[in-house]
Coordinates of C-alpha atoms in Angstrom, one line a residue:
M48 CA -26.1 25.7 5.9
K49 CA -23.2 23.8 7.5
K50 CA -23.8 20.7 7.1
L51 CA -23.0 18.5 9.9
D52 CA -19.7 16.7 10.5
S53 CA -18.2 13.0 11.6
T54 CA -19.1 14.2 15.2
V55 CA -22.5 13.2 15.2
L56 CA -21.8 10.2 14.1
A57 CA -19.3 9.5 16.8
R58 CA -22.1 10.5 19.1
R59 CA -24.4 8.6 17.9
A60 CA -22.5 5.5 18.1
N61 CA -21.4 6.6 21.7
Q62 CA -25.5 5.9 22.6
I63 CA -26.8 3.3 20.5
K64 CA -23.7 1.5 23.1
E65 CA -25.1 2.7 26.0
E66 CA -28.4 1.7 25.0
L67 CA -27.1 -2.1 24.2
R68 CA -26.3 -1.9 27.7
Q69 CA -30.0 -0.6 29.2
K70 CA -30.7 -3.9 26.6
L71 CA -33.1 -2.2 24.2
R72 CA -34.3 -4.4 21.7
K73 CA -32.1 -3.6 18.4
P74 CA -31.4 -5.8 14.6
Y75 CA -27.4 -6.4 17.3
K76 CA -26.4 -7.0 20.3
Q77 CA -23.3 -4.7 19.7
V78 CA -21.7 -2.7 17.8
I79 CA -18.6 -3.0 15.6
D80 CA -16.7 -0.1 15.8
L81 CA -13.7 -0.2 12.9
Y82 CA -13.4 3.7 12.7
W83 CA -10.1 3.5 14.3
G84 CA -6.8 1.6 13.9
N85 CA -7.1 0.3 17.1
P86 CA -6.6 -3.0 16.9
H87 CA -6.6 -4.1 21.0
A88 CA -10.0 -2.4 21.1
A89 CA -10.7 -4.8 18.1
G90 CA -10.0 -7.5 19.5
V91 CA -6.6 -8.6 19.2
K92 CA -4.7 -10.2 21.2
P93 CA -1.6 -8.3 22.4
L94 CA 1.9 -9.6 22.3
S95 CA 2.7 -12.2 25.2
F96 CA 6.3 -11.0 25.2
V97 CA 5.8 -7.7 25.3
R98 CA 3.0 -7.3 27.9
Q99 CA 5.3 -9.9 29.8
V100 CA 8.2 -7.1 30.1
L101 CA 6.4 -4.5 30.7
A102 CA 5.0 -6.5 33.6
A103 CA 8.0 -7.4 34.8
C104 CA 9.3 -3.6 34.0
L105 CA 6.8 -1.9 36.3
Y106 CA 6.8 -4.7 38.9
P107 CA 10.7 -5.5 39.2
D108 CA 9.6 -8.5 41.9
L109 CA 8.5 -10.6 38.8
V110 CA 12.6 -10.1 37.5
K111 CA 13.6 -13.1 40.3
S112 CA 10.6 -14.6 39.9
N113 CA 10.0 -18.1 37.3
T114 CA 6.9 -17.0 36.8
L115 CA 8.1 -15.2 33.4
P116 CA 10.9 -16.8 30.5
V117 CA 14.3 -16.3 31.4
D118 CA 15.0 -14.3 28.8
V119 CA 11.5 -12.1 29.3
R120 CA 13.4 -11.4 32.6
Q121 CA 17.0 -11.0 31.5
R122 CA 15.6 -8.1 29.1
A123 CA 13.2 -6.5 31.8
Q124 CA 16.7 -6.2 34.0
S125 CA 18.2 -5.2 31.3
L126 CA 16.2 -2.2 30.4
L127 CA 15.6 -1.2 34.3
G128 CA 19.1 -1.4 34.4
E129 CA 18.8 2.2 31.6
C130 CA 16.3 3.8 33.5
A131 CA 17.1 6.0 36.0
G132 CA 17.1 5.4 39.5
G133 CA 16.3 1.4 37.9
S134 CA 12.9 3.1 38.0
V135 CA 10.1 3.5 34.5
G136 CA 8.5 6.4 37.3
S137 CA 12.0 8.3 36.1
Y138 CA 12.6 11.1 33.6
T139 CA 14.6 10.4 30.5
D140 CA 17.2 12.4 28.4
T141 CA 14.5 14.4 26.3
A142 CA 15.1 12.0 22.6
G143 CA 14.6 9.0 24.8
I144 CA 17.0 6.7 27.0
P145 CA 20.0 6.8 25.0
E146 CA 20.8 2.6 25.2
I147 CA 17.2 2.5 23.3
V148 CA 17.8 5.5 20.8
H149 CA 21.1 3.6 19.8
R150 CA 19.0 -0.3 19.1
I151 CA 16.4 2.2 17.6
S152 CA 19.3 3.9 15.1
E153 CA 20.5 -0.1 14.5
F154 CA 17.7 -1.7 13.8
I155 CA 17.1 1.2 11.3
T156 CA 20.5 0.0 9.6
K157 CA 19.7 -3.5 9.6
R158 CA 16.2 -2.9 8.3
D159 CA 17.3 0.0 5.2
G160 CA 20.5 -2.6 4.0
G161 CA 23.0 -0.8 5.9
A162 CA 22.5 2.4 5.2
P163 CA 24.0 4.5 8.7
S164 CA 21.6 5.9 10.9
D165 CA 23.1 8.4 13.9
P166 CA 21.2 8.1 17.2
E167 CA 21.9 11.8 16.9
N168 CA 19.0 12.4 15.0
I169 CA 16.1 9.9 16.4
Y170 CA 13.9 11.0 18.6
I171 CA 11.6 9.2 20.7
S172 CA 7.9 11.1 21.2
P173 CA 4.4 10.2 22.8
G174 CA 3.3 9.0 19.5
S175 CA 4.4 9.3 15.8
Q176 CA 1.7 11.9 15.1
W177 CA 3.4 13.9 17.9
S178 CA 6.9 14.2 16.2
L179 CA 5.0 14.9 13.2
R180 CA 3.4 17.9 14.7
N181 CA 6.2 19.2 15.9
I182 CA 8.6 19.0 12.9
L183 CA 5.2 20.8 11.0
K184 CA 5.8 23.1 13.9
V185 CA 9.2 24.2 12.6
L186 CA 8.7 24.2 8.8
V187 CA 4.9 26.4 9.2
N188 CA 5.5 29.4 9.4
S189 CA 2.0 31.1 10.7
Q190 CA 3.2 34.6 9.9
A191 CA 4.2 34.3 6.5
S192 CA 2.8 35.7 3.3
P193 CA 1.6 34.1 2.0
R194 CA 1.0 31.1 4.0
T195 CA 3.1 27.9 4.1
G196 CA 1.8 25.0 2.2
V197 CA 2.3 21.2 2.2
L198 CA 1.6 19.1 -0.2
T199 CA -0.6 15.9 1.2
P200 CA -2.6 13.3 -0.3
W201 CA -5.9 12.8 -0.6
P202 CA -7.1 11.0 0.2
C203 CA -5.0 11.9 3.6
Y204 CA -5.2 10.7 7.0
P205 CA -7.8 13.2 8.4
I206 CA -5.4 14.2 11.2
T207 CA -2.5 15.9 10.3
N208 CA -4.5 18.4 7.4
F209 CA -6.6 19.5 10.7
T210 CA -2.7 20.2 12.1
I211 CA -1.3 21.6 8.9
K212 CA -4.6 23.9 9.1
E213 CA -4.7 24.8 13.0
L214 CA -0.4 25.7 12.5
G215 CA -1.7 28.3 9.9
G216 CA -0.2 26.4 6.8
V217 CA -2.1 25.1 3.8
T218 CA -2.6 21.9 2.4
V219 CA -1.9 21.4 -0.8
P220 CA -3.9 18.4 -2.6
Y221 CA -2.9 15.9 -4.6
Y222 CA -4.6 13.2 -5.6
L223 CA -3.6 9.4 -5.8
S224 CA -5.3 7.5 -8.5
E225 CA -7.9 5.1 -7.1
E226 CA -8.1 3.3 -10.8
Q227 CA -4.5 2.8 -10.9
G228 CA -4.9 1.1 -7.4
W229 CA -4.3 4.2 -5.4
E230 CA -0.9 5.2 -7.2
L231 CA 1.1 7.8 -6.7
Q232 CA 1.9 9.8 -9.8
V233 CA 4.5 12.0 -10.0
E234 CA 3.0 14.1 -12.8
E235 CA 0.0 15.4 -10.6
L236 CA 2.7 16.4 -8.0
H237 CA 3.4 19.0 -10.9
R238 CA -0.1 19.7 -11.2
A239 CA -0.5 20.0 -7.1
L240 CA 2.7 22.2 -7.5
D241 CA 1.1 24.5 -10.2
S242 CA -1.9 24.7 -8.6
A243 CA -0.4 27.0 -5.1
K244 CA 1.1 29.5 -7.7
G245 CA -0.4 32.6 -5.5
L246 CA -2.2 31.1 -3.2
C247 CA 1.0 29.8 -0.5
N248 CA 4.8 28.4 -0.4
P249 CA 4.9 24.7 -0.8
V250 CA 7.9 23.7 1.1
T251 CA 7.7 19.6 2.5
L252 CA 6.2 17.3 0.5
Y253 CA 4.4 14.5 3.5
V254 CA 3.8 11.0 1.5
I255 CA 2.3 8.3 3.4
N256 CA 3.7 4.4 2.4
P257 CA 2.1 1.8 3.1
G258 CA -1.3 4.1 2.7
N259 CA -3.4 5.2 5.1
P260 CA -6.8 5.0 4.1
A261 CA -5.7 4.0 0.8
G262 CA -3.7 0.9 0.8
Y263 CA -1.4 1.3 -1.2
V264 CA 2.6 -0.1 -1.5
Q265 CA 5.2 2.4 -2.9
S266 CA 7.5 0.8 -5.8
R267 CA 11.0 1.9 -5.4
K268 CA 10.5 3.5 -8.7
T269 CA 7.5 6.2 -7.8
M270 CA 9.6 6.8 -4.8
Q271 CA 13.2 7.5 -6.5
E272 CA 10.8 9.9 -8.8
V273 CA 9.3 11.5 -5.6
I274 CA 12.8 12.1 -4.4
R275 CA 14.2 13.4 -7.7
F276 CA 10.8 16.0 -7.3
A277 CA 11.5 16.8 -3.6
S278 CA 15.6 18.2 -5.3
E279 CA 14.0 19.1 -8.0
K280 CA 11.5 21.8 -5.6
R281 CA 13.5 22.4 -2.6
L282 CA 11.4 20.7 -0.7
S283 CA 11.5 18.7 2.3
L284 CA 10.0 14.9 2.5
L285 CA 8.0 14.2 5.3
A286 CA 7.9 10.0 5.2
D287 CA 4.8 8.4 7.5
E288 CA 6.0 4.8 7.4
V289 CA 4.3 3.6 10.5
Y290 CA 2.1 0.6 9.0
Q291 CA 5.6 -0.6 7.3
E292 CA 5.0 -3.9 8.9
C293 CA 1.9 -4.4 7.1
V294 CA 2.2 -5.7 4.1
H295 CA 0.5 -7.8 2.1
G296 CA 0.0 -8.4 -1.6
E297 CA 2.2 -11.1 -2.9
K298 CA 4.1 -8.5 -4.7
S299 CA 4.7 -6.2 -3.2
E300 CA 7.9 -5.2 -0.6
F301 CA 8.2 -2.0 1.7
L302 CA 11.5 0.4 1.2
S303 CA 11.6 3.1 3.5
Y304 CA 12.8 6.5 2.1
K305 CA 15.4 6.8 4.3
R306 CA 16.8 3.9 2.1
V307 CA 15.8 4.8 -0.8
L308 CA 17.2 8.3 -0.8
S309 CA 20.3 6.6 0.6
E310 CA 21.0 4.1 -2.5
M311 CA 20.5 6.6 -4.6
G312 CA 24.2 8.4 -3.8
P313 CA 25.3 12.0 -3.2
P314 CA 24.2 14.6 -4.3
L315 CA 20.7 13.5 -3.6
S316 CA 21.4 11.2 -0.2
D317 CA 23.7 14.4 0.5
T318 CA 20.9 16.8 0.3
V319 CA 17.3 15.7 0.7
E320 CA 15.9 16.7 3.6
L321 CA 13.9 13.4 5.3
A322 CA 11.9 13.1 8.3
S323 CA 11.0 9.4 8.7
F324 CA 8.6 8.6 11.3
H325 CA 7.3 4.9 13.0
S326 CA 4.9 3.9 15.7
A327 CA 4.4 1.0 18.2
S328 CA 0.8 1.5 17.6
K329 CA 0.6 0.0 14.7
G330 CA 1.5 -3.4 13.1
F331 CA 1.9 -6.3 14.8
M332 CA 2.1 -4.5 18.5
G333 CA -0.9 -2.7 18.3
E334 CA -0.3 -0.6 21.3
C335 CA -1.8 2.6 20.6
G336 CA -2.4 3.4 24.0
L337 CA 1.3 3.7 25.2
R338 CA 1.4 6.6 23.1
G339 CA 4.9 5.4 21.5
G340 CA 6.8 6.9 18.3
Y341 CA 10.0 8.1 17.1
V342 CA 11.2 10.0 13.8
E343 CA 14.7 10.2 12.5
L344 CA 15.9 13.1 10.9
V345 CA 18.2 13.0 8.1
N346 CA 20.2 16.4 6.3
L347 CA 18.2 18.9 8.3
D348 CA 20.6 22.2 8.8
P349 CA 22.6 22.1 12.6
D350 CA 20.0 24.8 14.0
V351 CA 16.8 24.1 12.7
M352 CA 18.1 20.5 14.7
K353 CA 18.9 22.9 17.7
C354 CA 15.3 24.4 17.4
I355 CA 13.6 20.5 16.7
Y356 CA 15.7 19.7 20.1
K357 CA 14.2 22.7 21.6
L358 CA 10.4 21.7 20.7
F359 CA 10.9 18.3 21.8
S360 CA 12.2 19.6 25.3
T361 CA 9.0 20.7 25.9
D362 CA 7.5 17.8 26.8
S363 CA 10.4 16.4 28.9
C364 CA 10.1 13.1 28.0
A365 CA 8.1 10.2 26.3
P366 CA 6.7 7.9 28.4
V367 CA 9.3 5.2 29.6
L368 CA 6.4 2.2 29.0
S369 CA 6.5 3.8 25.0
Q370 CA 10.0 3.6 25.3
I371 CA 10.5 0.1 26.0
A372 CA 7.5 -0.7 23.6
L373 CA 9.8 1.3 21.1
D374 CA 13.0 -0.9 21.7
L375 CA 10.1 -4.6 22.2
M376 CA 9.7 -4.0 18.8
T377 CA 12.7 -2.3 17.0
N378 CA 15.0 -5.5 19.1
P379 CA 11.9 -8.8 19.8
P380 CA 12.8 -12.3 20.3
Q381 CA 15.2 -14.1 18.1
P382 CA 16.0 -17.9 17.1
G383 CA 16.7 -19.9 20.0
D384 CA 15.4 -17.2 22.8
P385 CA 13.0 -19.1 24.6
S386 CA 10.2 -16.7 24.0
Y387 CA 10.7 -16.6 20.5
P388 CA 8.4 -19.8 19.6
L389 CA 5.1 -18.0 20.6
Y390 CA 6.1 -14.5 19.4
S391 CA 7.0 -16.2 15.7
E392 CA 3.6 -18.3 16.4
E393 CA 1.5 -15.0 17.3
T394 CA 2.8 -12.2 15.1
Q395 CA 2.3 -15.2 12.5
H396 CA -1.2 -15.3 13.3
I397 CA -1.7 -11.4 13.0
K398 CA 0.0 -11.6 9.5
T399 CA -2.4 -14.5 8.6
M400 CA -5.5 -12.6 9.8
M401 CA -5.0 -9.1 7.9
V402 CA -3.9 -11.0 4.5
H403 CA -7.6 -13.2 4.8
N404 CA -9.1 -9.9 5.7
V405 CA -7.6 -8.1 2.6
K406 CA -8.5 -10.8 0.6
R407 CA -12.5 -11.0 1.3
V408 CA -12.7 -7.8 1.8
F409 CA -11.8 -7.2 -1.8
E410 CA -13.7 -9.9 -2.8
V411 CA -17.2 -9.2 -0.8
L412 CA -17.2 -5.5 -1.7
N413 CA -17.0 -5.9 -5.4
S414 CA -19.4 -8.5 -5.6
L415 CA -21.6 -5.7 -4.3
P416 CA -23.4 -3.6 -6.5
G417 CA -22.5 0.2 -6.0
F418 CA -19.3 -1.0 -4.0
S419 CA -15.4 -1.1 -6.3
C420 CA -12.5 -1.4 -4.2
Q421 CA -9.2 -1.2 -4.9
P422 CA -6.5 -4.8 -3.5
V423 CA -5.4 -3.8 -0.2
E424 CA -1.4 -3.9 -0.5
G425 CA -0.7 -2.5 3.1
G426 CA -1.5 -0.7 5.8
G427 CA -4.6 -0.9 7.9
F428 CA -7.2 0.0 6.3
A429 CA -9.6 -0.4 3.3
F430 CA -11.0 2.9 1.6
P431 CA -13.7 1.0 -0.8
R432 CA -15.5 3.9 -2.9
L433 CA -19.0 4.1 -2.7
H434 CA -21.2 4.8 -5.9
L435 CA -24.5 6.1 -4.0
P436 CA -28.3 6.0 -6.3
P437 CA -29.1 10.2 -7.1
K438 CA -31.9 9.5 -4.6
A439 CA -30.0 9.2 -2.0
I440 CA -27.5 11.7 -2.3
Q441 CA -30.5 14.2 -2.2
K442 CA -31.9 12.4 1.2
A443 CA -28.3 13.4 2.4
K444 CA -29.3 17.0 0.9
E445 CA -31.7 17.0 2.8
M446 CA -30.5 16.2 6.2
E447 CA -27.2 18.4 5.8
M448 CA -25.0 15.7 5.6
E449 CA -22.2 14.2 3.3
P450 CA -23.6 11.5 1.1
D451 CA -21.0 9.3 3.0
L452 CA -22.0 10.2 6.4
F453 CA -25.4 9.7 5.5
Y454 CA -24.5 6.0 4.4
C455 CA -22.4 5.1 7.6
M456 CA -25.2 6.8 9.7
R457 CA -28.2 4.5 8.8
L458 CA -25.2 1.7 8.6
L459 CA -24.4 2.5 12.4
E460 CA -28.4 2.5 13.3
E461 CA -29.7 -0.2 11.1
A462 CA -26.6 -2.7 11.3
G463 CA -24.3 -1.7 14.0
V464 CA -22.0 -1.2 12.0
L465 CA -19.5 2.0 13.0
V466 CA -17.1 3.2 10.3
Q467 CA -15.0 6.6 9.0
P468 CA -17.2 8.0 6.5
G469 CA -14.8 9.5 3.4
M470 CA -15.3 13.0 3.8
E471 CA -12.7 13.1 6.9
N472 CA -9.7 12.3 4.7
G473 CA -10.4 14.2 1.7
P474 CA -11.3 12.6 -1.6
K475 CA -11.6 14.0 -5.1
E476 CA -15.1 15.9 -5.1
G477 CA -18.3 14.1 -6.1
T478 CA -16.5 10.6 -5.3
H479 CA -17.5 9.1 -1.4
H480 CA -15.7 6.4 0.4
I481 CA -15.9 4.8 3.7
R482 CA -12.5 3.4 5.6
F483 CA -12.5 0.6 8.2
C484 CA -10.0 -0.9 10.2
I485 CA -8.6 -4.0 8.7
I486 CA -6.4 -5.3 11.7
T487 CA -9.4 -7.1 13.6
P488 CA -10.4 -10.8 13.8
E489 CA -11.3 -12.8 11.3
D490 CA -14.4 -13.4 12.9
T491 CA -15.1 -9.8 13.4
M492 CA -14.4 -9.0 10.1
E493 CA -16.4 -11.8 8.4
E494 CA -19.9 -10.6 10.7
M495 CA -19.3 -7.4 9.9
L496 CA -18.9 -7.8 6.2
S497 CA -22.2 -9.9 6.8
R498 CA -23.9 -6.5 8.8
L499 CA -22.8 -4.6 5.9
S500 CA -24.0 -7.0 2.6
S501 CA -27.5 -6.8 4.2
F502 CA -27.9 -3.1 4.8
H503 CA -26.0 -2.4 1.9
T504 CA -28.7 -4.5 -0.4
Q505 CA -31.7 -2.8 1.5
F506 CA -30.0 0.7 0.9
M507 CA -29.5 0.8 -3.0
K508 CA -33.0 -0.8 -2.9
D509 CA -34.3 2.0 -1.0
F510 CA -33.1 4.4 -2.3
S511 CA -32.9 3.0 -6.2

C-alpha cells in the first residue's frame, strides 16, 4: 500500500488554522508555520525603500509628493521612464527592461571582482525556478533513450527534482556529507556518475550554494574541483545561488560559480557551460510574492541561446514589478543617499536576526536527545537529523507514513508547529530529518524552539 505523502500535513495544517479561528480549544493559540522560505508571511518586515519605490511606480502621483524621500521619488521616476508608456502595466522585452538587465549585469561584474557579464546573456523571469525549468527543458530530452540524467544534491530543494521527473529526465543523486557539515565531495560526484551507467545519460550537474535545505557554503577549493569535474565529464553546470546574501558563518564567504570559473582562466573559463540563478524572493528582500528572478548564461552555444530565447518568449515577459524589485535588490541605496541609513538599519536587523536564529537552533536542538544539527553556515533553512526510537518508526509504518512525516504530524497536532518532513528533500535512506525556515523574527523562533523542545521530550518518552 502506498504511504501517505506530505500533502496530508498541509491539509491538516489548514484544518487546524480554521479550528483556531473557530475558537476550538488547543494547547496553543496559533500555528507557527516555518514550512516554506516565506519571510514576510512569518512576520519579517519588508524593506521600506523597496516598498516605497514600488508604491510610487504603481501610483506615480507619489513621485510629485513630498511624502517619500527624494531618492525614492527619483528612482521611481527613472524606472517609470524605462517602462513603455511610463507605466508598470506595459509589456517589456522578453529578457526584461533593457536598462534593468544592464544594471543587473553591472551588479554581477562588481560582485564577481570585475569578471565581465554580458547583458545579452541575462534573462529576467517570474522567479528563479521558472528560469531553471526553462533551462532544464532545453537540456532534458524526453524522447531520448537512455533518458537524460541530471546530477542533483541530496538533500535537495524538492521542486527541482519534481521538475526533472516531470520533463522526462532522471535525477542522479549525489549525497552531501552530513558528518562534514553537508560538504559537497567530488569523490561522491564520481560515484554518482558511475551509478548512472546503463540507466541514463547525465548531461548536467545541479548545485545549490548556499545550500537548501542543507545550510552549507561551498569553499573556493570545492567549487574549483566541481568545475574541473564538470569539464572532464562534459557536463554543464546549473548553479542555484538564490541565498547568496544569506551567509551566517564567520569563516564562510559566498563566491559565485561565475567568478570562480572566470578566475580559473582558459580553457575552463571559455568552455564550461554555466547557468546561474538569483532571486528577489530570498535574502534580505524576501519578496516571494513578487516572483522575480534571473538567470545568467555562460559559454552556451549560439543555437542553444536561440532556443532559450524562444522558451522565455512564451510568457511575454516577467511581471514588471518583479523586474523593478530585482533592480532594487542589485542596486540598493548607497552611503549618502537619504534612504541609506534606514535601509542599512533594516538589512542589518535581518542579518542579526538570522545569525541569532541559527545559533539558537544549533544550541537548542543539539541539547535534545534524538536530535543532531549541523551548523547552518548559509541559506534560509535548518535541516536537523532525527534519531527516532524503533517504536516510533513502527508506529509510523502502521499509520502508512514515513517516520519523519509521522513526527511532523504529531508536532503540528500537539504543538502547533508546521515544518517540512525531510523525506521531501531526499536524504540518505534510513535517515530522518526535518526542514524549517530560519528567516523569521527572533521571538517566533524562540517560541518555535520552546514548543519543539517540550513536544520532542514527551515524544521520546512516549516511544522509548
